[in-house]
């Protein structure tokens, strides 16, 4: 057997790599084209779900955006952490050599300054500690530097920038500022962290558990392992081609150091390429190493940790909205990226200080260091590969059976589904790690960022504590869902061959996760109560809602994840980014309600989650039979989800238009009317255009006679108006009548008697009620739709609104005429308005 | 013909399945009487697995229906599974479960008492010589062992209709022999076996009825005797196969 020549081999690898790279995007485009074609051929596009392979381009773009955000965040933290010290400060001197200002470069503190500059008002109440700390640190530093100046004069300082590339004041650093070699080391460490993180992301993308099988396959060919490795690196580099952009950082450094255009371009490109190749080498090395060194089980744990890291970062950003420290992080990020990479005093000093340039550990050394890292990395990996046999660990034929494993099983009182889930939890370490370690990591991150403030805040604040307990527990639900589903779908044939509906199987797992989350929430609450008994009233008020939310969210989030499944092949499954965002969004809004702790808000959220849960599972049940079907779609049908979407868009449209109108200077009354109309238009578009496009019939068919309709209409109008009159009397005696404000009488009349009946009847009777009726008996559907109608109205009018909803839903059920409902609604509104 | 009074255990009525432009199954009709041992023959890519997936309710036919007894395989997919056992070509099992636990899970999902599950699993696993390995995690099994485990899961509840997709792929000679015995015994007990294969000698030795599929439609079907009668009594099934699937890619394995 002849061996390929080296150039031929290398060209083969490169061509394969290019082809794979190109095919990824071609495939994405092909899928998109097919989807368009299918739509054109009259096959309704699936709403929130698709088990078809998603357009990879879209997924890649999203992943790239997320990765760059996280990367920026980390690099920013690392760079500034090394760049900042109390000794490193900017001193401004006036003509006479007096100190004008001293600025600490700690970016959090800098942010505080920005915050102060921007708002003339004092910083919000929640910032007092940091603000005081900052003031104290600044004052202390100023004193110290003043003393330093008094003792040494200007000779005690050295310039950070000899000829600053930006106009402005000269910056001086004290002699005791961290030495150049220390900062160079810091930058190197920062870059190394970037590498590691990038390769971690690459691995995450690939899933550690299925580490590069093609490598194993390639060993079958008569090619030396060193060359194989080189080829794989070239190939892997294409997987992370955006990494070349990281060359921007060194390019900026070279520019600051006064390098010419060519030096900047070539240097940046060179660094970027080096970075890319290095990251690829690290990835291949990691794959080989992981495959060789660790058993599947351990790889599972590692994979779990990498997953956690990314999800935690995302969640921290999301949930952190309630922590002032995180607000700072986010605002700081928006303000300073990518500026910190250029402006960080650390990189500035390093790049522009002639001493640093001349120093053997200056930025040019960085290139040498990276090259060395790359070379040693490659050399180590190549050595590992070329040294003797390559045996992946733990993949071999069955191990000898231990007597314990073959022993008879235990009790049979648990349902098979639940027992299987429990067994999986026990044996799948990555899932366990995800479920149990994640809350701890989340807390740790918060703690690291805000120090003692987290404990301080939690101790004194029942809202923060309750939402933290909820956040930890709901996180468990989310991660367990993602891991359970990917696990389940891998062998869906197996579950499908059993006479049990898939929905039952998935729900059993969700309920188990819900029960575990409830247990965790109870334990956390008990611990909190033991630590801070004074918080008992606030916590215990929220506890029933927290538990209820967890129970319902366990099912709801599993349903959303199911709808967002993307089945790539018989054994590979991915959760779409969309389903991840949705689960986070829903749980975050529930967390917000827990944080507020207002009884009405909590109840409203409970009803909303319940309805969402119902709507999602109604859709899941319709979609599940098509789970393994790549071509066919379920027949178009009205679902409660359409109604829920209409409700959501109605309120969002209303709010957004109202806010815009108010900002444009419209009177509140006009803004209200405009917002309502805009919301109505959005809903109109949704129902008429979207539902028609999806070929969903929603306009009810008349069933009763006209006489029956009119008698029902009259009776309903009398009943609701009477109730409205009585309730107004009650409110008047209690003097709790809501005031109308400056809303004009005509505008209000237009709104209440014409616009509201049309829009609201279409949403709540036309879509919500009929959607519910698809899977509920009339009485249940009437009650549920009326409950939803009630909670979206002000609490004061609840009884009347509830009655109106019941009457109209019953009228629609009996007569099938939506216009009759609109008339009753208009009549009731007219009566109440004229009485008011 | 056996049991003409009863409805066929499996009826495929003008079944078609399109994947975009490509017709994997094209107007395929077939009646399978109770108690037959039926082979679906065809070269690779003829549409055998697609047909089986439609019968199992994993795919929805573009047109036509697949009926098991009186139940539609897609709309009644849960109820159908009470009467059917299924072994796919490449069975994949849940990670982190041992063979024994998977069998027990299957049995309990079908509402069988633990003692019955243990007894039947014991009989089947002894015959297939896999009892020793049942305590091991199923994901560590070789391909043949996965097939055996899948077979035990499929036969555990003694289904009326046993559907096997390329059952002998990856099996050693001994297990192949046992599998053939099991298939014959199933039929002798009055139940039905439907299997797909591209191995002609296997089909010729085993089945009493066969259909030859080519490019998604049935080229010929009936009892072996009928097939021979129609195409000349001296011809072997192999000759027949190559005549009917001419132009299609020959079975290469």
Short mmCIF file of C-alpha atoms in Angstrom, two decimals, chain A residues 494-796:
data_model
loop_
_atom_site.label_atom_id
_atom_site.label_comp_id
_atom_site.label_asym_id
_atom_site.label_seq_id
_atom_site.Cartn_x
_atom_site.Cartn_y
_atom_site.Cartn_z
CA UNK A 494 -37.73 2.86 21.95
CA UNK A 495 -40.34 4.95 23.75
CA UNK A 496 -42.45 5.13 20.61
CA UNK A 497 -42.60 1.34 20.37
CA UNK A 498 -44.38 1.25 23.73
CA UNK A 499 -48.15 1.70 24.09
CA UNK A 500 -47.87 4.94 26.04
CA UNK A 501 -48.34 8.41 24.59
CA UNK A 502 -45.15 10.41 24.26
CA UNK A 503 -46.78 13.31 26.07
CA UNK A 504 -47.24 11.15 29.18
CA UNK A 505 -43.64 10.06 29.06
CA UNK A 506 -42.31 13.60 28.78
CA UNK A 507 -44.68 14.90 31.42
CA UNK A 508 -43.67 12.28 33.95
CA UNK A 509 -40.08 13.47 33.68
CA UNK A 510 -41.15 17.10 33.98
CA UNK A 511 -43.18 16.39 37.11
CA UNK A 512 -40.24 14.66 38.71
CA UNK A 513 -38.07 17.72 38.03
CA UNK A 514 -40.83 19.90 39.46
CA UNK A 515 -40.94 17.80 42.63
CA UNK A 516 -37.16 18.00 43.06
CA UNK A 517 -37.25 21.77 42.51
CA UNK A 518 -40.01 22.14 45.09
CA UNK A 519 -37.92 20.14 47.53
CA UNK A 520 -34.94 22.40 46.89
CA UNK A 521 -37.08 25.53 47.34
CA UNK A 522 -38.43 24.17 50.64
CA UNK A 523 -34.93 23.40 51.92
CA UNK A 524 -33.64 26.83 50.90
CA UNK A 525 -36.62 28.52 52.54
CA UNK A 526 -36.13 26.55 55.74
CA UNK A 527 -32.44 27.50 55.81
CA UNK A 528 -33.26 31.16 55.19
CA UNK A 529 -35.88 31.20 57.90
CA UNK A 530 -33.45 29.65 60.33
CA UNK A 531 -30.86 32.30 59.46
CA UNK A 532 -33.15 35.34 59.34
CA UNK A 533 -36.39 34.66 61.26
CA UNK A 534 -37.51 38.27 60.85
CA UNK A 535 -38.10 37.71 57.16
CA UNK A 536 -40.71 35.01 57.81
CA UNK A 537 -43.85 37.00 56.90
CA UNK A 538 -42.62 38.10 53.47
CA UNK A 539 -41.13 34.72 52.65
CA UNK A 540 -44.11 32.67 53.78
CA UNK A 541 -46.49 34.87 51.80
CA UNK A 542 -44.51 34.11 48.64
CA UNK A 543 -43.75 30.46 49.39
CA UNK A 544 -47.06 28.96 48.17
CA UNK A 545 -46.72 30.90 44.92
CA UNK A 546 -43.09 29.86 44.51
CA UNK A 547 -44.07 26.22 44.90
CA UNK A 548 -47.06 26.58 42.59
CA UNK A 549 -44.94 28.34 39.96
CA UNK A 550 -42.28 25.65 40.15
CA UNK A 551 -44.83 22.88 39.70
CA UNK A 552 -46.44 24.56 36.70
CA UNK A 553 -43.19 25.85 35.23
CA UNK A 554 -41.71 22.35 35.30
CA UNK A 555 -44.37 21.29 32.81
CA UNK A 556 -44.51 24.56 30.92
CA UNK A 557 -40.77 24.84 30.37
CA UNK A 558 -40.52 21.19 29.34
CA UNK A 559 -43.29 21.85 26.83
CA UNK A 560 -41.50 24.90 25.43
CA UNK A 561 -38.30 22.90 25.15
CA UNK A 562 -40.18 20.12 23.38
CA UNK A 563 -41.60 22.56 20.85
CA UNK A 564 -38.12 23.96 20.30
CA UNK A 565 -36.44 20.61 19.72
CA UNK A 566 -34.43 20.29 16.59
CA UNK A 567 -33.79 16.71 15.62
CA UNK A 568 -30.59 16.64 13.62
CA UNK A 569 -30.45 12.91 13.07
CA UNK A 570 -31.65 9.70 14.67
CA UNK A 571 -29.27 10.11 17.56
CA UNK A 572 -28.49 13.81 17.69
CA UNK A 573 -30.79 16.43 19.10
CA UNK A 574 -30.35 20.12 19.77
CA UNK A 575 -32.48 22.60 21.65
CA UNK A 576 -32.95 25.70 19.55
CA UNK A 577 -31.76 28.99 20.95
CA UNK A 578 -35.33 30.19 20.72
CA UNK A 579 -36.57 27.68 23.23
CA UNK A 580 -33.73 28.60 25.58
CA UNK A 581 -34.60 32.28 25.42
CA UNK A 582 -38.28 31.55 25.94
CA UNK A 583 -37.71 29.38 29.01
CA UNK A 584 -35.47 32.05 30.48
CA UNK A 585 -37.94 34.80 29.64
CA UNK A 586 -40.90 33.02 31.21
CA UNK A 587 -39.02 32.09 34.37
CA UNK A 588 -37.55 35.57 34.64
CA UNK A 589 -40.98 37.18 34.55
CA UNK A 590 -42.20 34.74 37.19
CA UNK A 591 -39.11 35.65 39.23
CA UNK A 592 -40.03 39.30 38.83
CA UNK A 593 -43.48 38.61 40.28
CA UNK A 594 -41.90 36.77 43.21
CA UNK A 595 -39.58 39.71 43.76
CA UNK A 596 -42.45 42.19 43.84
CA UNK A 597 -44.43 40.02 46.22
CA UNK A 598 -47.68 41.83 45.50
CA UNK A 599 -50.61 39.46 46.01
CA UNK A 600 -52.48 40.58 42.89
CA UNK A 601 -49.36 40.34 40.71
CA UNK A 602 -48.59 36.91 42.11
CA UNK A 603 -52.11 35.71 41.35
CA UNK A 604 -52.07 37.20 37.87
CA UNK A 605 -48.76 35.47 37.18
CA UNK A 606 -50.15 32.16 38.47
CA UNK A 607 -53.11 32.39 36.09
CA UNK A 608 -50.84 33.41 33.21
CA UNK A 609 -48.42 30.53 33.80
CA UNK A 610 -51.34 28.13 34.13
CA UNK A 611 -52.87 29.30 30.86
CA UNK A 612 -49.51 29.27 29.10
CA UNK A 613 -48.91 25.77 30.39
CA UNK A 614 -52.26 24.67 29.05
CA UNK A 615 -51.69 26.30 25.68
CA UNK A 616 -48.19 24.88 25.29
CA UNK A 617 -49.26 21.34 26.11
CA UNK A 618 -52.27 21.59 23.83
CA UNK A 619 -49.84 22.41 21.05
CA UNK A 620 -47.36 19.75 22.15
CA UNK A 621 -50.07 17.10 22.01
CA UNK A 622 -50.94 18.14 18.48
CA UNK A 623 -47.29 18.21 17.42
CA UNK A 624 -45.89 15.13 19.15
CA UNK A 625 -47.19 12.51 16.70
CA UNK A 626 -45.16 14.37 14.08
CA UNK A 627 -41.99 14.38 16.15
CA UNK A 628 -40.16 11.85 13.98
CA UNK A 629 -41.75 13.01 10.76
CA UNK A 630 -39.51 15.26 8.65
CA UNK A 631 -42.00 16.10 5.92
CA UNK A 632 -45.56 16.37 7.19
CA UNK A 633 -47.10 19.02 9.42
CA UNK A 634 -50.05 18.68 11.79
CA UNK A 635 -53.28 19.95 10.24
CA UNK A 636 -53.76 23.69 10.85
CA UNK A 637 -56.06 24.25 13.81
CA UNK A 638 -56.85 27.03 16.22
CA UNK A 639 -54.88 26.59 19.44
CA UNK A 640 -55.05 28.44 22.71
CA UNK A 641 -51.51 29.53 21.90
CA UNK A 642 -52.85 31.76 19.14
CA UNK A 643 -55.06 33.44 21.71
CA UNK A 644 -52.21 33.80 24.19
CA UNK A 645 -50.06 35.34 21.48
CA UNK A 646 -52.85 37.76 20.63
CA UNK A 647 -53.18 38.75 24.30
CA UNK A 648 -49.45 39.25 24.56
CA UNK A 649 -49.11 41.27 21.36
CA UNK A 650 -52.15 43.32 22.24
CA UNK A 651 -50.63 44.49 25.49
CA UNK A 652 -47.14 44.92 24.10
CA UNK A 653 -48.47 46.92 21.16
CA UNK A 654 -50.60 49.01 23.50
CA UNK A 655 -47.72 49.75 25.85
CA UNK A 656 -45.16 50.51 23.19
CA UNK A 657 -47.45 52.82 21.23
CA UNK A 658 -48.55 54.51 24.47
CA UNK A 659 -44.97 55.09 25.53
CA UNK A 660 -44.02 56.49 22.14
CA UNK A 661 -47.07 58.78 22.07
CA UNK A 662 -46.35 60.03 25.60
CA UNK A 663 -42.71 60.63 24.74
CA UNK A 664 -43.83 62.58 21.67
CA UNK A 665 -45.80 64.83 23.95
CA UNK A 666 -49.31 63.46 23.46
CA UNK A 667 -51.80 63.92 26.28
CA UNK A 668 -52.36 60.82 28.43
CA UNK A 669 -55.87 60.44 27.06
CA UNK A 670 -54.68 60.56 23.48
CA UNK A 671 -51.81 58.20 24.26
CA UNK A 672 -54.28 55.74 25.78
CA UNK A 673 -56.54 55.81 22.74
CA UNK A 674 -53.60 55.62 20.34
CA UNK A 675 -52.02 52.74 22.26
CA UNK A 676 -55.29 50.85 22.26
CA UNK A 677 -55.74 51.32 18.54
CA UNK A 678 -52.15 50.28 17.83
CA UNK A 679 -52.60 47.16 19.98
CA UNK A 680 -55.83 46.44 18.15
CA UNK A 681 -54.13 46.80 14.77
CA UNK A 682 -51.40 44.40 15.83
CA UNK A 683 -53.98 41.85 16.93
CA UNK A 684 -55.97 42.42 13.76
CA UNK A 685 -52.90 41.71 11.65
CA UNK A 686 -52.12 38.66 13.71
CA UNK A 687 -55.55 37.15 13.44
CA UNK A 688 -56.40 38.06 9.90
CA UNK A 689 -53.04 37.84 8.21
CA UNK A 690 -51.10 35.25 10.20
CA UNK A 691 -53.96 32.88 10.88
CA UNK A 692 -55.10 33.07 7.29
CA UNK A 693 -51.57 32.40 6.11
CA UNK A 694 -51.42 29.38 8.41
CA UNK A 695 -54.84 28.33 7.02
CA UNK A 696 -56.37 28.30 10.49
CA UNK A 697 -60.12 28.83 10.64
CA UNK A 698 -61.06 30.87 13.65
CA UNK A 699 -64.21 32.88 12.86
CA UNK A 700 -66.93 30.90 14.64
CA UNK A 701 -69.74 29.31 12.69
CA UNK A 702 -73.24 30.40 13.67
CA UNK A 703 -75.19 27.57 15.33
CA UNK A 704 -78.22 29.00 17.13
CA UNK A 705 -81.19 30.80 15.55
CA UNK A 706 -81.27 34.58 15.24
CA UNK A 707 -84.14 34.84 17.71
CA UNK A 708 -82.15 32.89 20.26
CA UNK A 709 -79.16 35.14 19.62
CA UNK A 710 -81.10 38.33 20.18
CA UNK A 711 -82.81 37.08 23.32
CA UNK A 712 -79.45 35.95 24.70
CA UNK A 713 -77.90 39.25 23.73
CA UNK A 714 -80.62 41.25 25.49
CA UNK A 715 -80.55 39.08 28.60
CA UNK A 716 -76.77 39.26 28.77
CA UNK A 717 -76.76 43.00 28.37
CA UNK A 718 -79.36 43.43 31.15
CA UNK A 719 -77.50 41.10 33.48
CA UNK A 720 -74.08 42.67 33.01
CA UNK A 721 -75.37 46.24 33.13
CA UNK A 722 -77.27 45.52 36.33
CA UNK A 723 -74.16 44.04 37.88
CA UNK A 724 -72.13 47.06 36.70
CA UNK A 725 -74.64 49.42 38.31
CA UNK A 726 -74.67 47.52 41.61
CA UNK A 727 -70.88 47.31 41.74
CA UNK A 728 -70.55 51.04 41.00
CA UNK A 729 -72.86 51.73 43.96
CA UNK A 730 -70.68 49.51 46.16
CA UNK A 731 -67.49 51.25 45.01
CA UNK A 732 -69.06 54.68 45.55
CA UNK A 733 -69.99 53.86 49.15
CA UNK A 734 -66.43 52.71 49.75
CA UNK A 735 -65.09 55.78 47.95
CA UNK A 736 -62.63 53.66 45.98
CA UNK A 737 -63.95 54.60 42.57
CA UNK A 738 -61.06 54.89 40.14
CA UNK A 739 -60.72 58.37 38.71
CA UNK A 740 -60.74 58.91 35.00
CA UNK A 741 -58.02 61.54 34.94
CA UNK A 742 -57.70 63.81 31.95
CA UNK A 743 -59.00 61.37 29.40
CA UNK A 744 -61.43 63.15 27.17
CA UNK A 745 -65.00 61.99 27.34
CA UNK A 746 -65.33 61.48 23.57
CA UNK A 747 -62.07 59.57 23.29
CA UNK A 748 -63.05 57.32 26.15
CA UNK A 749 -66.45 56.69 24.64
CA UNK A 750 -64.88 55.81 21.31
CA UNK A 751 -62.53 53.47 23.06
CA UNK A 752 -64.92 51.76 25.40
CA UNK A 753 -67.97 51.42 23.20
CA UNK A 754 -66.46 50.79 19.78
CA UNK A 755 -62.79 49.75 19.82
CA UNK A 756 -62.68 47.66 23.01
CA UNK A 757 -65.66 45.42 22.26
CA UNK A 758 -64.37 44.56 18.79
CA UNK A 759 -60.74 43.91 19.72
CA UNK A 760 -61.32 42.24 23.07
CA UNK A 761 -64.10 39.98 21.84
CA UNK A 762 -61.93 38.82 18.95
CA UNK A 763 -59.08 38.02 21.33
CA UNK A 764 -60.85 36.59 24.36
CA UNK A 765 -63.86 34.90 22.79
CA UNK A 766 -62.76 34.43 19.20
CA UNK A 767 -59.28 33.07 19.93
CA UNK A 768 -58.88 32.25 23.62
CA UNK A 769 -62.27 30.70 24.30
CA UNK A 770 -62.38 28.77 21.06
CA UNK A 771 -58.78 27.69 21.55
CA UNK A 772 -59.67 26.33 24.97
CA UNK A 773 -62.74 24.61 23.57
CA UNK A 774 -60.51 22.51 21.33
CA UNK A 775 -59.63 20.39 24.32
CA UNK A 776 -62.01 21.39 27.15
CA UNK A 777 -65.69 21.04 27.98
CA UNK A 778 -67.79 24.23 27.59
CA UNK A 779 -68.01 24.95 31.33
CA UNK A 780 -64.25 24.60 31.88
CA UNK A 781 -63.46 26.73 28.85
CA UNK A 782 -65.94 29.42 29.95
CA UNK A 783 -64.40 29.62 33.42
CA UNK A 784 -60.76 29.60 32.29
CA UNK A 785 -61.22 32.18 29.53
CA UNK A 786 -63.16 34.41 31.95
CA UNK A 787 -60.36 34.13 34.50
CA UNK A 788 -57.84 35.33 31.93
CA UNK A 789 -60.16 38.15 30.86
CA UNK A 790 -60.51 39.22 34.50
CA UNK A 791 -56.84 39.36 35.38
CA UNK A 792 -55.96 41.60 32.47
CA UNK A 793 -58.45 44.18 33.77
CA UNK A 794 -57.95 46.38 36.83
CA UNK A 795 -58.57 44.48 40.06
CA UNK A 796 -61.29 46.92 41.20
#
